[in-house]
Structure formats: structure tokens, C-alpha cells
């Protein structure tokens, strides 16, 4: 089976994890500090706060921003449900937005008025252009689960040049992995403190009342990353540029080799931007048939995503497909083809030949 994505793990990664296992700390300790420092340096932000996974990172960002009951939090309907679930976790109201068919992102220049926050998704790794954001809400959180390694004219995604916080995921299909893991980056020291507290039960140390003493003012969670995971993350992060370079190379190879005119390639990065190519999501006619046939031939295609408004949990909130004509039209043909740093040109050629044949 050729999967749609998978991790790349080498001996350096394994050695880094083994070193932690032989040491004194397994849970959140010095390796997490090192990973946070390396991530902040890599994306050019002041602070990075590691979380147990990307969903926890989004939850932490919404909580740290003070979002809650009555707040309207917008996100793209063409995303993983976590992009909207985070609003529900804090009692806020998700507002699903249709996509721009030219980018498959929300159109930043067409935000409705009256939002309190946006969770801005960089779909497939193509940065949403936050420089064009109109009707800017009070809080801007980036869901950059797809976009570690992507660039904008303002610098790396994650530097928070035009946002309050930026969330990453380190699930094995993402740009780098910690097994499960996530992080929030920010330039705001108050937000960084709130994120750290939220990640560990809301505990605030109060040494003036005794070395043992802590109190919980706002209830948090146990959303900590372990040192075992963080050591893997630091080792993986050192290879990010190579991973993203290979993903771009393979993506260009796909683009140049689909010649039957029936495969719609994903939007490319405009000048000044670098695509992270978490996904290579094409649009094809007769998608369901093509999907089933590719799977039966051992080609692990996937569909990203069932639009969030289609999930029963969101239908019950009143969202209807008719409000999302672009997402619906795109979803009908969407198909994620295999793309990961260790995808061999030979395997990629098998995918290309099969997709061309099945769409001709
Ligand atoms: C993967 C992903 C997440 C959640 O990340 P986990 O680490 O799996 O919790 C959130 N948003 C998007 C867009 C994702 O693709």
C-alpha cells in the first residue's frame, strides 16, 4: 500500500528518543524547553508552547484568548473538524465560512462583520493571505496544522506577524511528527503564560505562600507534551527544510505529469509565498469511483475533508450545504494523492499513471 502520507524517521530521531529514555525526565522537562525554543527560533516568534496534540493547542489558544459564551468564532468549513470544535470547547459559537475556489481557503477579504475571532486555516499548506484580512476580528488564531514550513511575504507561518497565536500539529501525517503533539506560537508574553497554565490544570505557583503552594484560578487541562515526544520533535525540526523542499519537488512533479486535462491540480503558491504541501489535493470527475479503484490497487488516497457543516453535530447547529456552494462543489471532486518526503519517484509514477487512466 502506498499511503497518502507518512512520517520519515531516521536513526538520529531514534537516538534522540533513546537518550531521553535513559535519562531522568520522561514527562514535560528540559527536552520540551529545547523543542519550544527550537520551534520559536525556526518560525521567528518569541514564544512557543508545546501541547499534547494540535487539537489541544487550538483549545488552548481559544481559552488563552478569553473566548467564551456569546463569542462568534469563524473558520473554514473545508477543514478538519478540530478547527471549529475548539470554539465549542470554550462555549463559543462556531461560524462556518465557505471557501474561495481559487485558494481553497476562506477569502480573507470577504469576512463577515461581527466576528469575535477567526481560526484561519492554511488549507493543504497554502497560507491564507492575512495581509488582505478585512473586518478584522478582535482575535486572529492561525490553524497551521498543515503549514509548518510555509512562508508568506511577512516571513514563516508561525511568526504571528498578522495573528495573535498560531497552532501546529505534529501528528505523523503532518510536516514533522512527535507521534502525537502540537504547539502554539505567539509574541505576546501574557498569552504565553496563559497557554502554559492552561496546559497544566491552570496551576499557578505561589512561592511566597510556601515552596509547595499553588492555586488554580481558571481550570485548565493536562495537555502536556512529554520529553520523549519533544526529543523526537527537535530532531525532526532540524530536517523541516528538506522535508518541505521534497514535498514541493514532488508536487511540481505531479503538476507537470497530469496531461489528460481531467485532473484539476491544487492552487499553487502565489509569488512571495512558499507552499508547505501537507496535502496534494486534486479535483477529479467521478471521484467516488476513482477513489475506490485507486484504493483497490493499493494506492492510499484520502478525501480532505468532509466539510464541517456536513457533520451531524454541526447540522444540529443549523448549518446547511446550500450555504456553502463552493465547498460543496470542490468537495465533490476532492482527492488527496500520496505525498510525503520518502515517496519514491517510482511509486509516484504508479499513482500518476493510475489517476490518468481512471480519469481519461
Ligand atoms: C491535524 C489537524 C488538526 C489537529 O491536530 P491533532 O494533532 O491531530 O489534534 C487541526 N486542524 C487541522 C486543519 C488539522 O489538519
JSON list of N, CA and C and ligand atoms in Angstrom, two decimals, residues 53-55 58 79-80 82-83 143 145-146 169 171 174 181 305, ligand 1:
[
{"chain": "A", "resi": 53, "resn": "UNK", "atom": "N", "xyz": [-1.34, 17.64, 21.59]},
{"chain": "A", "resi": 53, "resn": "UNK", "atom": "CA", "xyz": [-1.72, 17.44, 20.19]},
{"chain": "A", "resi": 53, "resn": "UNK", "atom": "C", "xyz": [-2.21, 18.77, 19.62]},
{"chain": "A", "resi": 54, "resn": "UNK", "atom": "N", "xyz": [-2.47, 18.80, 18.34]},
{"chain": "A", "resi": 54, "resn": "UNK", "atom": "CA", "xyz": [-2.87, 20.05, 17.70]},
{"chain": "A", "resi": 54, "resn": "UNK", "atom": "C", "xyz": [-4.25, 20.52, 18.13]},
{"chain": "A", "resi": 55, "resn": "UNK", "atom": "N", "xyz": [-5.12, 19.56, 18.44]},
{"chain": "A", "resi": 55, "resn": "UNK", "atom": "CA", "xyz": [-6.47, 19.91, 18.90]},
{"chain": "A", "resi": 55, "resn": "UNK", "atom": "C", "xyz": [-6.40, 20.60, 20.26]},
{"chain": "A", "resi": 58, "resn": "UNK", "atom": "N", "xyz": [-5.27, 24.15, 19.75]},
{"chain": "A", "resi": 58, "resn": "UNK", "atom": "CA", "xyz": [-6.36, 25.04, 19.34]},
{"chain": "A", "resi": 58, "resn": "UNK", "atom": "C", "xyz": [-7.27, 25.37, 20.53]},
{"chain": "A", "resi": 79, "resn": "UNK", "atom": "N", "xyz": [-12.18, 21.99, 6.38]},
{"chain": "A", "resi": 79, "resn": "UNK", "atom": "CA", "xyz": [-11.06, 21.75, 7.29]},
{"chain": "A", "resi": 79, "resn": "UNK", "atom": "C", "xyz": [-11.39, 20.54, 8.13]},
{"chain": "A", "resi": 80, "resn": "UNK", "atom": "N", "xyz": [-10.39, 20.14, 8.91]},
{"chain": "A", "resi": 80, "resn": "UNK", "atom": "CA", "xyz": [-10.63, 19.11, 9.92]},
{"chain": "A", "resi": 80, "resn": "UNK", "atom": "C", "xyz": [-11.52, 19.72, 11.00]},
{"chain": "A", "resi": 82, "resn": "UNK", "atom": "N", "xyz": [-11.56, 19.81, 14.04]},
{"chain": "A", "resi": 82, "resn": "UNK", "atom": "CA", "xyz": [-10.93, 20.46, 15.20]},
{"chain": "A", "resi": 82, "resn": "UNK", "atom": "C", "xyz": [-10.87, 21.98, 15.04]},
{"chain": "A", "resi": 83, "resn": "UNK", "atom": "N", "xyz": [-10.81, 22.47, 13.78]},
{"chain": "A", "resi": 83, "resn": "UNK", "atom": "CA", "xyz": [-10.74, 23.92, 13.54]},
{"chain": "A", "resi": 83, "resn": "UNK", "atom": "C", "xyz": [-11.98, 24.63, 14.08]},
{"chain": "A", "resi": 143, "resn": "UNK", "atom": "N", "xyz": [-4.78, 28.28, 12.31]},
{"chain": "A", "resi": 143, "resn": "UNK", "atom": "CA", "xyz": [-4.69, 26.81, 12.37]},
{"chain": "A", "resi": 143, "resn": "UNK", "atom": "C", "xyz": [-3.69, 26.42, 11.29]},
{"chain": "A", "resi": 145, "resn": "UNK", "atom": "N", "xyz": [-1.91, 23.66, 11.18]},
{"chain": "A", "resi": 145, "resn": "UNK", "atom": "CA", "xyz": [-1.63, 22.22, 11.25]},
{"chain": "A", "resi": 145, "resn": "UNK", "atom": "C", "xyz": [-1.03, 21.71, 9.94]},
{"chain": "A", "resi": 146, "resn": "UNK", "atom": "N", "xyz": [-1.38, 22.38, 8.81]},
{"chain": "A", "resi": 146, "resn": "UNK", "atom": "CA", "xyz": [-0.87, 21.96, 7.50]},
{"chain": "A", "resi": 146, "resn": "UNK", "atom": "C", "xyz": [0.36, 22.76, 7.07]},
{"chain": "A", "resi": 169, "resn": "UNK", "atom": "N", "xyz": [0.27, 21.10, 14.52]},
{"chain": "A", "resi": 169, "resn": "UNK", "atom": "CA", "xyz": [0.08, 19.70, 14.90]},
{"chain": "A", "resi": 169, "resn": "UNK", "atom": "C", "xyz": [1.30, 18.90, 14.47]},
{"chain": "A", "resi": 171, "resn": "UNK", "atom": "N", "xyz": [1.14, 15.41, 14.39]},
{"chain": "A", "resi": 171, "resn": "UNK", "atom": "CA", "xyz": [0.63, 14.06, 14.07]},
{"chain": "A", "resi": 171, "resn": "UNK", "atom": "C", "xyz": [1.51, 13.48, 12.95]},
{"chain": "A", "resi": 174, "resn": "UNK", "atom": "N", "xyz": [1.68, 14.99, 9.44]},
{"chain": "A", "resi": 174, "resn": "UNK", "atom": "CA", "xyz": [1.99, 16.41, 9.28]},
{"chain": "A", "resi": 174, "resn": "UNK", "atom": "C", "xyz": [3.48, 16.60, 8.94]},
{"chain": "A", "resi": 181, "resn": "UNK", "atom": "N", "xyz": [1.23, 15.41, 19.03]},
{"chain": "A", "resi": 181, "resn": "UNK", "atom": "CA", "xyz": [1.83, 16.62, 19.59]},
{"chain": "A", "resi": 181, "resn": "UNK", "atom": "C", "xyz": [1.30, 17.85, 18.90]},
{"chain": "A", "resi": 305, "resn": "UNK", "atom": "N", "xyz": [-11.62, 17.52, 3.00]},
{"chain": "A", "resi": 305, "resn": "UNK", "atom": "CA", "xyz": [-12.27, 16.88, 4.15]},
{"chain": "A", "resi": 305, "resn": "UNK", "atom": "C", "xyz": [-13.75, 16.77, 3.85]},
{"chain": "B", "resi": 1, "resn": "LIG", "atom": "C1", "xyz": [-4.35, 17.63, 12.09]},
{"chain": "B", "resi": 1, "resn": "LIG", "atom": "C2", "xyz": [-5.20, 18.83, 12.21]},
{"chain": "B", "resi": 1, "resn": "LIG", "atom": "C3", "xyz": [-5.60, 19.35, 13.45]},
{"chain": "B", "resi": 1, "resn": "LIG", "atom": "C4", "xyz": [-5.46, 18.62, 14.76]},
{"chain": "B", "resi": 1, "resn": "LIG", "atom": "O1", "xyz": [-4.26, 18.12, 15.04]},
{"chain": "B", "resi": 1, "resn": "LIG", "atom": "P1", "xyz": [-4.10, 16.83, 16.01]},
{"chain": "B", "resi": 1, "resn": "LIG", "atom": "O2", "xyz": [-2.66, 16.92, 16.37]},
{"chain": "B", "resi": 1, "resn": "LIG", "atom": "O3", "xyz": [-4.44, 15.63, 15.19]},
{"chain": "B", "resi": 1, "resn": "LIG", "atom": "O4", "xyz": [-5.01, 17.01, 17.16]},
{"chain": "B", "resi": 1, "resn": "LIG", "atom": "C5", "xyz": [-6.26, 20.57, 13.48]},
{"chain": "B", "resi": 1, "resn": "LIG", "atom": "N1", "xyz": [-6.55, 21.23, 12.35]},
{"chain": "B", "resi": 1, "resn": "LIG", "atom": "C6", "xyz": [-6.22, 20.74, 11.14]},
{"chain": "B", "resi": 1, "resn": "LIG", "atom": "C7", "xyz": [-6.55, 21.56, 9.94]},
{"chain": "B", "resi": 1, "resn": "LIG", "atom": "C8", "xyz": [-5.55, 19.52, 11.04]},
{"chain": "B", "resi": 1, "resn": "LIG", "atom": "O5", "xyz": [-5.26, 19.03, 9.82]}
]
